[in-house]
PDB file of C-alpha atoms in Angstrom:
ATOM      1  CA  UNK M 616      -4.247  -3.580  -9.619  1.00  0.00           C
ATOM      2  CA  UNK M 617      -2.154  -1.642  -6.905  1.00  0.00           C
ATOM      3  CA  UNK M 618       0.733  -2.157  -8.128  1.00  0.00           C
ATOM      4  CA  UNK M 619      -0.418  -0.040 -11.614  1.00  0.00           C
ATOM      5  CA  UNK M 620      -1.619   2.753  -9.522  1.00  0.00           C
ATOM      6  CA  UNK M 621      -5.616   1.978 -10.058  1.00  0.00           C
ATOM      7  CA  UNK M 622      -7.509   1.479  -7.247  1.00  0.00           C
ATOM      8  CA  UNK M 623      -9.150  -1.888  -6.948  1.00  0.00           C
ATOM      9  CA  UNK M 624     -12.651  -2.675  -4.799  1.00  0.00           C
ATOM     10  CA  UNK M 625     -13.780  -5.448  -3.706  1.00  0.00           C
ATOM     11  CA  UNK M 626     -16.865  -6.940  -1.334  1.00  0.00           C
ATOM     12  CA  UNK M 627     -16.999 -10.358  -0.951  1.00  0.00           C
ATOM     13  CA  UNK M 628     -21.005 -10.153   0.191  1.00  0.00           C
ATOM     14  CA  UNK M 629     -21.371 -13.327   2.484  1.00  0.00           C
ATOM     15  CA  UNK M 630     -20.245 -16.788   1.550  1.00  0.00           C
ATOM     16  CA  UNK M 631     -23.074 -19.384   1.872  1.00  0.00           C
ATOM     17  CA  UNK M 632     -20.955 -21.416   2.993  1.00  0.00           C
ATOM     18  CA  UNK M 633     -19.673 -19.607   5.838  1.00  0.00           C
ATOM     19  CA  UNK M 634     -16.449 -18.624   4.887  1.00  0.00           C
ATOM     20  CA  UNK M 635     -14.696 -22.557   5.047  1.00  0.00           C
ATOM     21  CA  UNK M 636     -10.861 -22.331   5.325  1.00  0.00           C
ATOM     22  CA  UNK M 637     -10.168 -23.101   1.497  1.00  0.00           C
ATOM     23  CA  UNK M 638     -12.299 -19.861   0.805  1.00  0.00           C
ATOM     24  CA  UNK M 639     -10.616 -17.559   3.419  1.00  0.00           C
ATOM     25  CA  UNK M 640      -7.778 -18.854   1.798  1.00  0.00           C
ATOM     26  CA  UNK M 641      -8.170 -18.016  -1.821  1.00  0.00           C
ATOM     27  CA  UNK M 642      -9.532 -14.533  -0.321  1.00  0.00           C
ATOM     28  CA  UNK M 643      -5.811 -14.349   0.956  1.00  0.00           C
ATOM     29  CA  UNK M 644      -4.155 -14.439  -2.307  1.00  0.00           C
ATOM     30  CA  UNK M 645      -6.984 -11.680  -3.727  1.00  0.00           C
ATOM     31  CA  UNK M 646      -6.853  -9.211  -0.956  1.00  0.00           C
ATOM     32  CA  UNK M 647      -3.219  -8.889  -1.712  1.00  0.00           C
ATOM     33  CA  UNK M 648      -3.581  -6.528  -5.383  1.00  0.00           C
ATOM     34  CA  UNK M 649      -6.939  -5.064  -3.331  1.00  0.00           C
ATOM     35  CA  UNK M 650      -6.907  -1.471  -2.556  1.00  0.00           C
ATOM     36  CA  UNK M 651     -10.519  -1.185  -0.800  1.00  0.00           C
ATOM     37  CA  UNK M 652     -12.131  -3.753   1.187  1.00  0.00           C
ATOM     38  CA  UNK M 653     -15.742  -3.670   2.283  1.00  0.00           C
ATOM     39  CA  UNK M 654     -16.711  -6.238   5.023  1.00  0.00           C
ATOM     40  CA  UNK M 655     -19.498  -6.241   7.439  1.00  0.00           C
ATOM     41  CA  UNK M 656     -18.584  -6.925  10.127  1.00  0.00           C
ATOM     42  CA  UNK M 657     -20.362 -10.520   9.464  1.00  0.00           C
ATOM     43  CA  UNK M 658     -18.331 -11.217   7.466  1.00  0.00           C
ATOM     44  CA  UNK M 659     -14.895  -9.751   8.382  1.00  0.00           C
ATOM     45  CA  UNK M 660     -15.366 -12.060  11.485  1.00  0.00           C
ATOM     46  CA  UNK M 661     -15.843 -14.641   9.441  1.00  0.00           C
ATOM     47  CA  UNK M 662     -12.879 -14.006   7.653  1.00  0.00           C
ATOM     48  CA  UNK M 663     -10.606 -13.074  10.144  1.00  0.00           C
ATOM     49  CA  UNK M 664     -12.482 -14.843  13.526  1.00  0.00           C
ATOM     50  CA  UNK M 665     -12.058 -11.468  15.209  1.00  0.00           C
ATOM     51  CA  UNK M 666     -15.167 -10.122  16.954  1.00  0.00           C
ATOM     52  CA  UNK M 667     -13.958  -6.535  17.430  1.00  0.00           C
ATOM     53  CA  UNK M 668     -13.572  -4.492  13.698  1.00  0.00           C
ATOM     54  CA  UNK M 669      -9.796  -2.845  14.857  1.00  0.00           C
ATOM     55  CA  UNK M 670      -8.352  -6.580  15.227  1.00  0.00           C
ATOM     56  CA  UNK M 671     -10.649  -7.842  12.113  1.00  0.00           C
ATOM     57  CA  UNK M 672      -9.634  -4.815  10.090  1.00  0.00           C
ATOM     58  CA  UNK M 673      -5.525  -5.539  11.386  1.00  0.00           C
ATOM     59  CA  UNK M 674      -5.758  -9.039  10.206  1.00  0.00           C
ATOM     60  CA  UNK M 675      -7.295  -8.115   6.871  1.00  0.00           C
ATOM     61  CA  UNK M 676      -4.299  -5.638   6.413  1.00  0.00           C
ATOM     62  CA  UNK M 677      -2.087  -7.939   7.265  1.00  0.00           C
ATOM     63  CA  UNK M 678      -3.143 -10.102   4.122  1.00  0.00           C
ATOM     64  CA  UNK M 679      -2.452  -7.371   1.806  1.00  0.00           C
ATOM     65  CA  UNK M 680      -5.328  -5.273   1.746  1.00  0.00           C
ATOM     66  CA  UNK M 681      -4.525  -1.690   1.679  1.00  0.00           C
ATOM     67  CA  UNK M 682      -7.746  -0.087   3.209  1.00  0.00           C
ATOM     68  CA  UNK M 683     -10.242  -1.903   4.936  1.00  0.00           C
ATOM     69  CA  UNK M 684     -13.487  -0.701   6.001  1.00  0.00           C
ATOM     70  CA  UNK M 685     -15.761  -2.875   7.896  1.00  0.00           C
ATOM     71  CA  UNK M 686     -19.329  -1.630   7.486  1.00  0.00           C
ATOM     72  CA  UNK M 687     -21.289  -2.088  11.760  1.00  0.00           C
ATOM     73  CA  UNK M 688     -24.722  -1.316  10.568  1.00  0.00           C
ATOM     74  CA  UNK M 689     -26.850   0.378  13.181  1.00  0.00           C
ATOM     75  CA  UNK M 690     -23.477   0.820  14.993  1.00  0.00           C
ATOM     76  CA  UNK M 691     -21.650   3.055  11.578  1.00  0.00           C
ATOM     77  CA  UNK M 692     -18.149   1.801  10.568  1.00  0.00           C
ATOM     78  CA  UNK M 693     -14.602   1.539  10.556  1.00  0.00           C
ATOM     79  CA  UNK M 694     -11.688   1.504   9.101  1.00  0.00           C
ATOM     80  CA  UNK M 695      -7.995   1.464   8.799  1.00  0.00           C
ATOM     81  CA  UNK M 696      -5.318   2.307   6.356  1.00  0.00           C
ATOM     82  CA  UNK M 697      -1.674   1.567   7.550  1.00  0.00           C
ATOM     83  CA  UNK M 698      -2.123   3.360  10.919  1.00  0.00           C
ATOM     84  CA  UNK M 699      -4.477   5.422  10.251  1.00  0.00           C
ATOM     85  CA  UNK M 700      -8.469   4.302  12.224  1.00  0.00           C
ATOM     86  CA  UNK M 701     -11.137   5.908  12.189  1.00  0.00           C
ATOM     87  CA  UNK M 702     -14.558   4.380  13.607  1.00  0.00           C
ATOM     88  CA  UNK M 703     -17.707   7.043  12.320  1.00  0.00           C
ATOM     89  CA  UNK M 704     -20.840   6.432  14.003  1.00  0.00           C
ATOM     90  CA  UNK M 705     -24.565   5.696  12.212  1.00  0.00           C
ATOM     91  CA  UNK M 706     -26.518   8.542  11.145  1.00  0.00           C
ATOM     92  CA  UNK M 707     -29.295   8.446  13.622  1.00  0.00           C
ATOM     93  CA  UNK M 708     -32.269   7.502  11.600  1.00  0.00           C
ATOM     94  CA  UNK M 709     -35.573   5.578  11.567  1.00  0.00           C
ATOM     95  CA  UNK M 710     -35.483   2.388   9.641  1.00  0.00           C
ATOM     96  CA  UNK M 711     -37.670   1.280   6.633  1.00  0.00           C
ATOM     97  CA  UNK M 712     -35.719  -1.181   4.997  1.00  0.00           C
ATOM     98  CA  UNK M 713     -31.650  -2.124   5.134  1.00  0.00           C
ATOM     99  CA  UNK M 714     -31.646  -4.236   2.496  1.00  0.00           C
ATOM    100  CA  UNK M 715     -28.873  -2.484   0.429  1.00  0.00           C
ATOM    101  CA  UNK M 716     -27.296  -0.465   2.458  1.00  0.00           C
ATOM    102  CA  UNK M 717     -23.966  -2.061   2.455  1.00  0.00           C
ATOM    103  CA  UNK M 718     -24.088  -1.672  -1.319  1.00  0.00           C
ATOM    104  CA  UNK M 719     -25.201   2.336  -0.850  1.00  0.00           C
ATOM    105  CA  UNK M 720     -22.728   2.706   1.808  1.00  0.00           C
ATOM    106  CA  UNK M 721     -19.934   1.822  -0.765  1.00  0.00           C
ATOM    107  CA  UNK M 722     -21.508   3.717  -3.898  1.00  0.00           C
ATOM    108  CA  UNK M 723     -21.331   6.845  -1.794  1.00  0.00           C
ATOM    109  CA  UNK M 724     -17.887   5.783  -0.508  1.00  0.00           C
ATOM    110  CA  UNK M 725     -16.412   5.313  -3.705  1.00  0.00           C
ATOM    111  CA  UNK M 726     -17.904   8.164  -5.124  1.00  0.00           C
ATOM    112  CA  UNK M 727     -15.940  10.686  -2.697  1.00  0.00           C
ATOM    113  CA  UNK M 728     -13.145   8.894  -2.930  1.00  0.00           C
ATOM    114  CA  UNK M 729     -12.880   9.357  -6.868  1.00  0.00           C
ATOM    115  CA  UNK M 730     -13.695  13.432  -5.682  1.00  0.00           C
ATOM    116  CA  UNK M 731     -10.526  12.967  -4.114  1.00  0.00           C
ATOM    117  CA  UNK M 732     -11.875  13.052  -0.641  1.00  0.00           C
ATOM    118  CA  UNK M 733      -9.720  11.964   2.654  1.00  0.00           C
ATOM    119  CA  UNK M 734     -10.527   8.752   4.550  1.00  0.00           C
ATOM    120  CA  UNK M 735     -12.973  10.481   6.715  1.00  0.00           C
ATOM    121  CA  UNK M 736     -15.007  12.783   4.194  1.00  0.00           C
ATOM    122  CA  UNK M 737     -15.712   9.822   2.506  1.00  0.00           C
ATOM    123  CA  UNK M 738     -16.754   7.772   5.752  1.00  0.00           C
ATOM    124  CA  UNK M 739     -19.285  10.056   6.604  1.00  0.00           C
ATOM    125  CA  UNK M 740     -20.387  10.453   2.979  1.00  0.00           C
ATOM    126  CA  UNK M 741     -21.172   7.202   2.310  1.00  0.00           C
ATOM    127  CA  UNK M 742     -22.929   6.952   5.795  1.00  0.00           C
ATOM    128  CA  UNK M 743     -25.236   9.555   5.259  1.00  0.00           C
ATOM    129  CA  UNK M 744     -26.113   8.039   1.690  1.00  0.00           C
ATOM    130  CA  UNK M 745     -26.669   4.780   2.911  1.00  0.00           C
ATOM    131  CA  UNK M 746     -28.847   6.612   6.061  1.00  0.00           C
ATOM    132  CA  UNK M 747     -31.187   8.637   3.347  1.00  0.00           C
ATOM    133  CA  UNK M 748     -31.514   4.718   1.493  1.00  0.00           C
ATOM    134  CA  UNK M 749     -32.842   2.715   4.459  1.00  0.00           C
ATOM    135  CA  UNK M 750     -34.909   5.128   5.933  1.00  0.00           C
ATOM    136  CA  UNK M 751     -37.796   5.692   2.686  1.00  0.00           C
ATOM    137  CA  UNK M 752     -40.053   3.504   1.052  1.00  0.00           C
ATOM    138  CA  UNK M 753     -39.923   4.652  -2.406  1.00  0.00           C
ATOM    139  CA  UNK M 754     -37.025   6.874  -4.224  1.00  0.00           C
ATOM    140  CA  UNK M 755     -35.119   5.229  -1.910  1.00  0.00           C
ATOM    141  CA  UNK M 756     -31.472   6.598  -3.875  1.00  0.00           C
ATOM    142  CA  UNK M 757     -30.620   9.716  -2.556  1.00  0.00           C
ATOM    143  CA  UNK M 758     -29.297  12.356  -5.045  1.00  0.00           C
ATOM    144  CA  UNK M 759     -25.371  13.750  -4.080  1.00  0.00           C
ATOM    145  CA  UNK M 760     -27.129  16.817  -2.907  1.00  0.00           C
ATOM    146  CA  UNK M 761     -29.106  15.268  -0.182  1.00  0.00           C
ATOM    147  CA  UNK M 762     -26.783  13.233   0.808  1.00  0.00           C
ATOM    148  CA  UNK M 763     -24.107  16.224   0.932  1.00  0.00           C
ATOM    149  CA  UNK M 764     -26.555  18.291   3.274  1.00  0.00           C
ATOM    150  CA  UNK M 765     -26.835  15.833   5.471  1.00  0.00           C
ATOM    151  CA  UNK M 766     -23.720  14.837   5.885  1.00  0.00           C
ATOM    152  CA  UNK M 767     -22.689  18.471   6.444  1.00  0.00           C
ATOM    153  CA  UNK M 768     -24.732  18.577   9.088  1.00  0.00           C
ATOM    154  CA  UNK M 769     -22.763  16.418  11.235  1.00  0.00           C
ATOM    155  CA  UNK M 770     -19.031  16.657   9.916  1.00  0.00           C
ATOM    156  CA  UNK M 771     -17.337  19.483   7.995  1.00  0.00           C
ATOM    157  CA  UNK M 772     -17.011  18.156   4.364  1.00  0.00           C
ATOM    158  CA  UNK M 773     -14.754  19.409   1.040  1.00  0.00           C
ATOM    159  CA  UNK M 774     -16.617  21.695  -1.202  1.00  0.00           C
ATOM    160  CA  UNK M 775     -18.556  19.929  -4.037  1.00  0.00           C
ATOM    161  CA  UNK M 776     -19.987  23.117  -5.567  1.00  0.00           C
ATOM    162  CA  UNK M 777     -19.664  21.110  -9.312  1.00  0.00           C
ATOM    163  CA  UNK M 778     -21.914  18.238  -7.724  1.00  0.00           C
ATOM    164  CA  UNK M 779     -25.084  20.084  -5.911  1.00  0.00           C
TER     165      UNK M 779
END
């Protein structure tokens, strides 16, 4: 819980249905002891009834949450934390199957962000893991190294010498 100093994560995935007001409601009262929140932006409009991710992600904050990061698909993601935005773009990258990659997106996320990696580093982490998921058929999880290399190709990222 926040207030103890752990970080707390939650997404929601999509309500069947459709996010009703009693259910953005309760959401209300959880996002308060939340530390991470990962939307799409799906359902962060369906949350908030914002179509742009800055005003989605402001509303969101203004119900407690501390970070917010509303994953845009094809289009990468964004996020805020107190004043702080940051919008990171897609890795560009051929398509086999999406299916997942929200949940890859935050593995790779959280994983960076237990390294101790800034807002960013971990942004662009978790997008190139979640790139290297959707784009095979088989062995679709990437291993840290891949992931790292990839990344690093694109956006200068913390050492991780104990992880390749």
């Amino acid at each position: 819980v926040q207030h103890s100093g752990k970080a707390t994560v939650l997404d929601t995935g999509w309500d069947p249905d459709g996010w009703p007001q009693h259910k953005r409601t309760e959401l209300g009262r959880i996002l308060r002891h939340i530390s991470f929140f990962f939307p799409n932006m799906d359902e962060a409009r369906a949350i908030t009834g914002e179509n742009a991710p800055d005003k989605a992600a402001a509303i969101l904050l203004e119900m407690g949450v501390q970070t917010v990061v509303i994953k845009l698909g094809s289009e990468g993601s964004f996020a805020q934390s107190g004043s702080q935005q940051i919008r990171r773009t897609a890795f560009p990258i051929k398509v086999f199957d999406a299916v997942g990659a929200g949940d890859v997106y935050n593995a790779g996320f959280l994983c960076t962000l237990r390294l101790g990696w800034g807002l960013e580093d971990c942004m662009v982490f978790a997008s190139a893991a979640s790139a290297l998921y959707i784009a095979h058929s088989e062995d679709r999880f990437p291993s840290f190294s891949d992931v790292y290399h990839l990344a690093c190709r694109h956006h200068q990222l913390p050492e991780a010498t104990d992880w390749l």
